[in-house]
CSV table of C-alpha atoms and ligand atoms in Angstrom, one decimal:
chain,number,residue,atom,x,y,z
A,271,UNK,CA,91.8,112.3,86.2
A,272,UNK,CA,90.2,111.3,83.0
A,273,UNK,CA,88.6,107.9,82.5
A,274,UNK,CA,88.3,106.7,79.0
A,275,UNK,CA,86.3,103.8,77.5
A,276,UNK,CA,86.3,102.6,73.9
A,277,UNK,CA,83.7,100.1,72.7
A,278,UNK,CA,80.4,99.2,71.3
A,279,UNK,CA,77.3,101.4,71.5
A,280,UNK,CA,74.3,99.3,70.6
A,281,UNK,CA,70.6,99.0,70.1
A,282,UNK,CA,69.9,95.9,72.1
A,283,UNK,CA,66.8,93.7,71.8
A,284,UNK,CA,66.8,91.2,74.7
A,285,UNK,CA,64.2,88.7,75.9
A,286,UNK,CA,64.2,87.2,79.4
A,287,UNK,CA,61.4,85.2,81.2
A,288,UNK,CA,60.3,88.6,82.7
A,289,UNK,CA,59.9,90.6,79.5
A,290,UNK,CA,61.6,92.0,76.5
A,291,UNK,CA,63.1,95.1,75.0
A,292,UNK,CA,63.5,96.3,71.4
A,293,UNK,CA,66.2,98.6,70.2
A,294,UNK,CA,67.0,99.6,73.8
A,295,UNK,CA,70.2,101.6,74.6
A,296,UNK,CA,73.1,99.1,75.1
A,297,UNK,CA,76.6,98.1,74.1
A,298,UNK,CA,79.6,97.5,76.3
A,299,UNK,CA,80.8,101.1,76.4
A,300,UNK,CA,77.3,102.2,77.4
A,301,UNK,CA,77.0,99.8,80.3
A,302,UNK,CA,80.5,100.7,81.4
A,303,UNK,CA,79.9,104.4,81.3
A,304,UNK,CA,76.4,104.5,82.8
A,305,UNK,CA,77.8,102.5,85.8
A,306,UNK,CA,81.0,104.3,85.9
A,307,UNK,CA,79.5,107.8,85.8
A,308,UNK,CA,77.8,107.2,89.1
A,309,UNK,CA,81.4,107.5,90.6
A,310,UNK,CA,83.4,109.5,88.2
A,311,UNK,CA,83.0,111.3,84.8
A,312,UNK,CA,83.5,109.0,81.8
A,313,UNK,CA,84.7,109.8,78.3
A,314,UNK,CA,83.4,107.5,75.5
A,315,UNK,CA,84.8,106.7,72.2
A,316,UNK,CA,82.5,104.8,69.9
A,317,UNK,CA,80.3,105.0,66.8
A,318,UNK,CA,76.5,105.0,66.1
A,319,UNK,CA,74.5,105.0,62.9
A,320,UNK,CA,72.2,107.6,61.4
A,321,UNK,CA,69.2,105.7,63.0
A,322,UNK,CA,70.5,106.0,66.5
A,323,UNK,CA,67.9,107.8,68.7
A,324,UNK,CA,69.1,111.2,69.9
A,325,UNK,CA,67.2,110.5,73.2
A,326,UNK,CA,69.7,107.6,73.9
A,327,UNK,CA,72.6,110.0,73.6
A,328,UNK,CA,70.9,112.5,75.8
A,329,UNK,CA,70.3,109.8,78.5
A,330,UNK,CA,74.1,109.2,78.6
A,331,UNK,CA,75.0,112.9,78.6
A,332,UNK,CA,72.4,113.4,81.5
A,333,UNK,CA,74.5,111.0,83.6
A,334,UNK,CA,77.7,113.0,83.0
A,335,UNK,CA,79.1,111.0,80.2
A,336,UNK,CA,81.3,112.9,77.7
A,337,UNK,CA,80.3,111.9,74.2
A,338,UNK,CA,82.8,114.0,72.3
A,339,UNK,CA,84.4,110.7,71.0
A,340,UNK,CA,81.1,109.3,69.7
A,341,UNK,CA,81.0,109.5,65.9
A,342,UNK,CA,77.7,109.4,64.0
A,343,UNK,CA,78.2,107.7,60.6
A,344,UNK,CA,75.8,107.2,57.8
A,345,UNK,CA,74.2,103.7,58.0
A,346,UNK,CA,72.7,101.3,60.5
A,347,UNK,CA,73.7,101.3,64.2
A,348,UNK,CA,75.1,98.1,65.7
A,349,UNK,CA,72.3,95.9,66.7
A,350,UNK,CA,72.3,92.8,69.0
A,351,UNK,CA,69.5,90.5,69.8
A,352,UNK,CA,69.5,87.7,72.5
A,353,UNK,CA,67.3,85.5,74.5
A,354,UNK,CA,67.9,84.1,78.0
A,355,UNK,CA,66.8,80.7,79.3
A,356,UNK,CA,64.3,80.3,82.1
A,357,UNK,CA,67.0,80.3,84.8
A,358,UNK,CA,68.9,83.2,83.1
A,359,UNK,CA,72.0,81.0,83.1
A,360,UNK,CA,72.0,80.5,79.4
A,361,UNK,CA,72.0,83.0,76.6
A,362,UNK,CA,71.5,82.5,72.9
A,363,UNK,CA,72.6,85.3,70.6
A,364,UNK,CA,69.9,85.5,67.9
A,365,UNK,CA,71.3,88.2,65.8
A,366,UNK,CA,74.4,90.5,65.6
A,367,UNK,CA,74.2,93.2,62.9
A,368,UNK,CA,77.4,95.2,63.0
A,369,UNK,CA,76.3,98.1,60.7
A,370,UNK,CA,78.6,101.1,61.2
A,371,UNK,CA,80.4,99.2,63.9
A,372,UNK,CA,82.1,97.0,61.3
A,373,UNK,CA,84.1,100.0,60.1
A,374,UNK,CA,84.8,101.5,63.5
A,375,UNK,CA,88.3,102.9,63.7
A,376,UNK,CA,88.6,104.6,67.1
A,377,UNK,CA,89.8,108.2,67.0
A,378,UNK,CA,90.6,109.6,70.3
A,379,UNK,CA,89.8,113.3,70.6
A,380,UNK,CA,92.8,115.4,71.7
A,381,UNK,CA,91.0,116.3,75.0
A,382,UNK,CA,90.7,112.6,75.8
A,383,UNK,CA,94.3,111.7,74.9
A,384,UNK,CA,95.6,112.6,78.4
A,385,UNK,CA,93.2,110.1,80.2
A,386,UNK,CA,94.9,108.5,83.1
A,387,UNK,CA,92.6,105.5,83.2
A,388,UNK,CA,91.7,103.6,80.0
A,389,UNK,CA,89.3,100.7,79.4
A,390,UNK,CA,89.5,98.9,76.1
A,391,UNK,CA,86.2,97.3,75.6
A,392,UNK,CA,85.7,94.2,73.6
A,393,UNK,CA,86.8,95.1,70.0
A,394,UNK,CA,89.3,93.8,67.5
A,395,UNK,CA,92.7,93.8,69.4
A,396,UNK,CA,94.3,95.6,66.5
A,397,UNK,CA,92.0,98.5,67.3
A,398,UNK,CA,92.7,98.2,71.0
A,399,UNK,CA,96.3,98.6,70.2
A,400,UNK,CA,95.6,101.6,68.0
A,401,UNK,CA,93.9,103.2,71.0
A,402,UNK,CA,97.0,102.8,73.1
A,403,UNK,CA,99.1,104.5,70.4
A,404,UNK,CA,96.7,107.6,70.8
A,405,UNK,CA,96.7,108.0,74.5
A,406,UNK,CA,99.6,109.8,76.2
A,407,UNK,CA,100.5,108.2,79.5
A,408,UNK,CA,97.8,106.3,81.2
A,409,UNK,CA,98.3,105.2,84.8
A,410,UNK,CA,96.2,102.0,84.4
A,411,UNK,CA,95.0,100.2,81.2
A,412,UNK,CA,92.4,97.5,81.5
A,413,UNK,CA,91.1,95.4,78.6
A,414,UNK,CA,88.3,93.0,77.8
A,415,UNK,CA,88.0,90.6,74.9
A,416,UNK,CA,85.8,87.8,73.7
A,417,UNK,CA,86.2,84.2,72.4
A,418,UNK,CA,85.9,85.4,68.8
A,419,UNK,CA,89.1,87.4,69.0
A,420,UNK,CA,90.9,84.7,71.1
A,421,UNK,CA,90.4,82.3,68.2
A,422,UNK,CA,90.7,84.6,65.2
A,423,UNK,CA,93.4,87.1,66.3
A,424,UNK,CA,95.3,85.3,69.0
A,425,UNK,CA,98.7,86.6,68.0
A,426,UNK,CA,97.6,90.3,68.1
A,427,UNK,CA,95.8,89.6,71.3
A,428,UNK,CA,99.0,88.2,72.9
A,429,UNK,CA,100.9,91.3,71.6
A,430,UNK,CA,98.2,93.5,73.3
A,431,UNK,CA,98.6,91.7,76.6
A,432,UNK,CA,102.2,93.0,76.7
A,433,UNK,CA,100.9,96.6,76.8
A,434,UNK,CA,98.1,96.5,79.4
A,435,UNK,CA,97.9,96.3,83.2
A,436,UNK,CA,94.8,94.3,83.7
A,437,UNK,CA,93.0,91.8,81.6
A,438,UNK,CA,89.3,91.6,82.6
A,439,UNK,CA,87.6,88.6,81.1
A,440,UNK,CA,85.0,86.1,82.0
A,441,UNK,CA,85.9,82.6,83.1
A,442,UNK,CA,85.3,80.8,79.8
A,443,UNK,CA,87.5,83.4,78.0
A,444,UNK,CA,90.3,82.9,80.5
A,445,UNK,CA,90.1,79.1,80.0
A,446,UNK,CA,90.0,79.5,76.2
A,447,UNK,CA,92.9,81.9,76.1
A,448,UNK,CA,95.1,79.9,78.3
A,449,UNK,CA,94.0,76.4,77.2
A,450,UNK,CA,93.7,75.4,80.8
A,451,UNK,CA,90.4,74.5,82.4
A,452,UNK,CA,91.6,75.5,86.0
A,453,UNK,CA,90.7,79.2,86.5
A,454,UNK,CA,93.6,79.9,88.9
A,455,UNK,CA,96.2,78.3,86.6
A,456,UNK,CA,94.6,80.1,83.7
A,457,UNK,CA,94.9,83.5,85.6
A,458,UNK,CA,98.6,82.8,86.1
A,459,UNK,CA,99.1,81.8,82.5
A,460,UNK,CA,97.7,85.2,81.6
A,461,UNK,CA,100.0,87.0,84.1
A,462,UNK,CA,103.0,85.2,82.4
A,463,UNK,CA,102.0,87.1,79.1
A,464,UNK,CA,102.4,90.6,80.4
A,465,UNK,CA,99.4,92.0,82.5
A,466,UNK,CA,100.2,92.7,86.1
A,467,UNK,CA,96.8,91.5,87.2
A,468,UNK,CA,93.8,89.6,85.9
A,469,UNK,CA,90.2,90.1,86.8
A,470,UNK,CA,88.1,87.0,86.1
A,471,UNK,CA,84.3,87.6,86.1
A,472,UNK,CA,82.3,84.5,87.2
A,473,UNK,CA,78.8,85.7,86.8
A,474,UNK,CA,76.6,84.7,89.7
A,475,UNK,CA,79.7,83.3,91.4
A,476,UNK,CA,81.4,86.7,91.7
A,477,UNK,CA,84.8,87.8,90.5
A,478,UNK,CA,88.5,87.2,91.2
A,479,UNK,CA,91.4,89.6,91.2
A,480,UNK,CA,94.7,87.8,90.7
A,481,UNK,CA,98.3,89.1,90.7
A,482,UNK,CA,101.5,87.0,90.9
A,483,UNK,CA,101.3,86.8,94.8
A,484,UNK,CA,97.6,87.2,95.8
A,485,UNK,CA,94.1,86.1,94.9
A,486,UNK,CA,91.1,88.1,96.1
A,487,UNK,CA,87.6,87.0,95.6
A,488,UNK,CA,84.3,89.0,95.8
A,489,UNK,CA,81.0,87.3,95.7
A,490,UNK,CA,78.1,88.3,93.5
A,491,UNK,CA,75.4,90.2,95.5
A,492,UNK,CA,72.7,87.8,96.6
A,493,UNK,CA,69.8,89.3,94.7
A,494,UNK,CA,66.4,87.6,94.9
A,495,UNK,CA,65.1,89.2,91.7
A,496,UNK,CA,67.2,89.4,88.6
A,497,UNK,CA,65.5,90.8,85.4
A,498,UNK,CA,68.2,91.0,82.7
A,499,UNK,CA,71.9,89.8,83.1
A,500,UNK,CA,73.0,91.8,80.0
A,501,UNK,CA,76.0,94.1,80.5
A,502,UNK,CA,76.7,93.0,84.1
A,503,UNK,CA,80.3,92.4,83.2
A,504,UNK,CA,80.6,95.8,81.5
A,505,UNK,CA,78.9,97.5,84.4
A,506,UNK,CA,81.3,95.7,86.7
A,507,UNK,CA,84.2,97.1,84.7
A,508,UNK,CA,82.7,100.6,84.8
A,509,UNK,CA,82.3,100.5,88.6
A,510,UNK,CA,85.9,99.0,89.1
A,511,UNK,CA,87.6,101.6,86.8
A,512,UNK,CA,85.6,104.6,88.0
A,513,UNK,CA,86.4,103.7,91.6
A,514,UNK,CA,90.1,103.6,90.8
A,515,UNK,CA,89.9,106.9,88.8
A,516,UNK,CA,87.9,108.5,91.7
A,517,UNK,CA,90.6,107.5,94.2
A,518,UNK,CA,93.6,107.7,91.9
A,519,UNK,CA,95.1,104.9,93.8
A,520,UNK,CA,96.2,101.7,92.0
A,521,UNK,CA,97.6,99.8,95.1
A,522,UNK,CA,96.4,96.2,95.4
A,523,UNK,CA,94.4,97.1,98.5
A,524,UNK,CA,92.5,99.8,96.7
A,525,UNK,CA,91.9,97.5,93.8
A,526,UNK,CA,90.3,95.1,96.2
A,527,UNK,CA,87.8,97.9,97.1
A,528,UNK,CA,87.3,98.6,93.3
A,529,UNK,CA,86.4,94.9,93.0
A,530,UNK,CA,83.6,95.5,95.5
A,531,UNK,CA,82.3,98.7,93.7
A,532,UNK,CA,82.4,96.7,90.4
A,533,UNK,CA,80.4,94.0,91.8
A,534,UNK,CA,77.9,96.5,93.3
A,535,UNK,CA,77.5,98.0,89.8
A,536,UNK,CA,77.1,94.5,88.2
A,537,UNK,CA,74.3,93.8,90.8
A,538,UNK,CA,72.5,97.1,89.8
A,539,UNK,CA,72.8,96.3,86.2
A,540,UNK,CA,70.8,93.1,86.4
A,541,UNK,CA,68.0,94.6,88.6
A,542,UNK,CA,66.2,96.1,85.7
A,543,UNK,CA,66.3,95.7,81.8
A,544,UNK,CA,69.3,97.3,80.0
A,545,UNK,CA,70.8,100.3,81.6
A,546,UNK,CA,67.5,101.5,83.3
A,547,UNK,CA,68.7,101.0,86.9
A,548,UNK,CA,71.7,103.4,86.3
A,549,UNK,CA,69.2,106.2,85.4
A,550,UNK,CA,68.2,106.4,89.0
A,551,UNK,CA,70.9,104.8,91.1
A,552,UNK,CA,72.5,107.2,93.6
A,553,UNK,CA,75.9,107.3,95.2
A,554,UNK,CA,74.2,106.6,98.6
A,555,UNK,CA,72.7,103.4,97.2
A,556,UNK,CA,76.0,102.3,95.8
A,557,UNK,CA,77.7,102.9,99.2
A,558,UNK,CA,75.0,101.1,101.1
A,559,UNK,CA,75.4,98.1,98.7
A,560,UNK,CA,79.2,98.1,99.2
A,561,UNK,CA,78.6,98.0,103.0
A,562,UNK,CA,76.3,95.1,102.5
A,563,UNK,CA,79.1,93.3,100.7
A,564,UNK,CA,81.4,93.9,103.7
A,565,UNK,CA,78.7,92.4,106.0
A,566,UNK,CA,78.3,89.4,103.5
A,567,UNK,CA,81.7,88.2,103.9
A,568,UNK,CA,82.7,89.4,107.4
A,569,UNK,CA,83.3,86.9,110.1
A,570,UNK,CA,85.1,86.9,113.4
A,571,UNK,CA,87.5,84.0,114.1
A,572,UNK,CA,87.7,82.3,117.4
A,573,UNK,CA,90.8,83.5,119.3
A,574,UNK,CA,93.5,82.6,117.0
A,575,UNK,CA,95.5,79.6,118.3
A,576,UNK,CA,92.8,78.6,120.7
A,577,UNK,CA,89.9,76.7,119.1
A,578,UNK,CA,88.4,76.4,122.5
A,579,UNK,CA,86.0,73.5,123.1
A,580,UNK,CA,86.2,72.1,119.6
A,581,UNK,CA,89.9,71.6,120.5
A,582,UNK,CA,92.0,69.2,118.7
A,583,UNK,CA,90.0,66.0,118.9
A,584,UNK,CA,93.1,63.9,118.1
A,585,UNK,CA,95.0,65.1,121.1
A,586,UNK,CA,92.1,64.2,123.3
A,587,UNK,CA,92.3,60.7,121.9
A,588,UNK,CA,88.8,60.7,120.8
B,1544,AMP,P1,77.6,91.1,78.2
B,1544,AMP,O1,76.2,90.8,78.7
B,1544,AMP,O2,78.7,91.5,79.1
B,1544,AMP,O3,78.0,90.0,77.2
B,1544,AMP,O4,77.5,92.4,77.3
B,1544,AMP,C1,76.3,92.6,76.4
B,1544,AMP,C2,76.5,93.8,75.6
B,1544,AMP,O5,77.6,93.6,74.7
B,1544,AMP,C3,75.2,94.2,74.8
B,1544,AMP,O6,74.8,95.5,75.2
B,1544,AMP,C4,75.6,94.1,73.4
B,1544,AMP,O7,75.2,95.2,72.6
B,1544,AMP,C5,77.3,94.1,73.4
B,1544,AMP,N1,77.8,93.1,72.4
B,1544,AMP,C6,77.2,92.0,72.0
B,1544,AMP,N2,78.1,91.5,71.0
B,1544,AMP,C7,79.1,92.3,70.8
B,1544,AMP,C8,80.2,92.3,70.0
B,1544,AMP,N3,80.5,91.3,69.1
B,1544,AMP,N4,81.1,93.4,70.1
B,1544,AMP,C9,80.9,94.3,71.0
B,1544,AMP,N5,79.8,94.4,71.7
B,1544,AMP,C10,78.9,93.4,71.7
């Protein structure tokens, strides 16, 4: 069952307290597909410039990513430069050079148009809508966005929400979109605009899956060494969607599992610079990390209805 992603393919230059990269392979569609491809083949639609190193594309293809939808245009590739604070909590974008990405008009190759699972990476919501016009009958469509589009193309974004199943955003985006600081109310505000579910990424605080009846929370993996937080959200989305594509099951119970696979991929993303960790990660390592998540949150209750010695201190008159 085809899994399609549309989004940025970039040359990232990132500085963290532990080192820096220059013109490294990056972009939302790249983090998504490098993470997702561990679980399921991924089809990518994006654009690169004439200066984009062939070796970067080879690295993607080597992981089983289908690049038939990647156009090479004359001009500069999309470049993004950022610097993280000492605790990695803050990030300053130093430069965004759109290059050929400014004129990106996604064209879905015929062989991708039957994709059953579609992820609309963070691009102009008008272009996200145009992708939906080009795919036949997806079983699940998830979508990301960013503050820039929330403020500059709010009406189009609200129209897009009526056509997707899951909005996957970070907490500040959910707050800005809904105008509500409370993250749970913000999620329900979004549900009222069309999507059946909302995933809210909360960085080192994990992620939430919310539908009209239920809220599910997965923590972030307790890593002692984090090198580069770039792309964790996109890797999360890749793990989530690829797990759903692999299993073909969109029940809420299965989406809970997908949340854990997403979190596992997010945790791998930050262990090394850029997408490096995905060049080596194996399915066995992913499964082991998913098991660790289960152990992390598992607990046994005392016998239900009998709190034993703790008792009800009020009844004991203490
Ligand atoms: P994240 O850490 O989830 O914000 O994702 C970072 C990735 O998003 C980097 O690889 C960037 O190349 C890419 N990126 C940064 N700005 C944009 C933008 N305006 N549109 C699309 N992708 C972007």
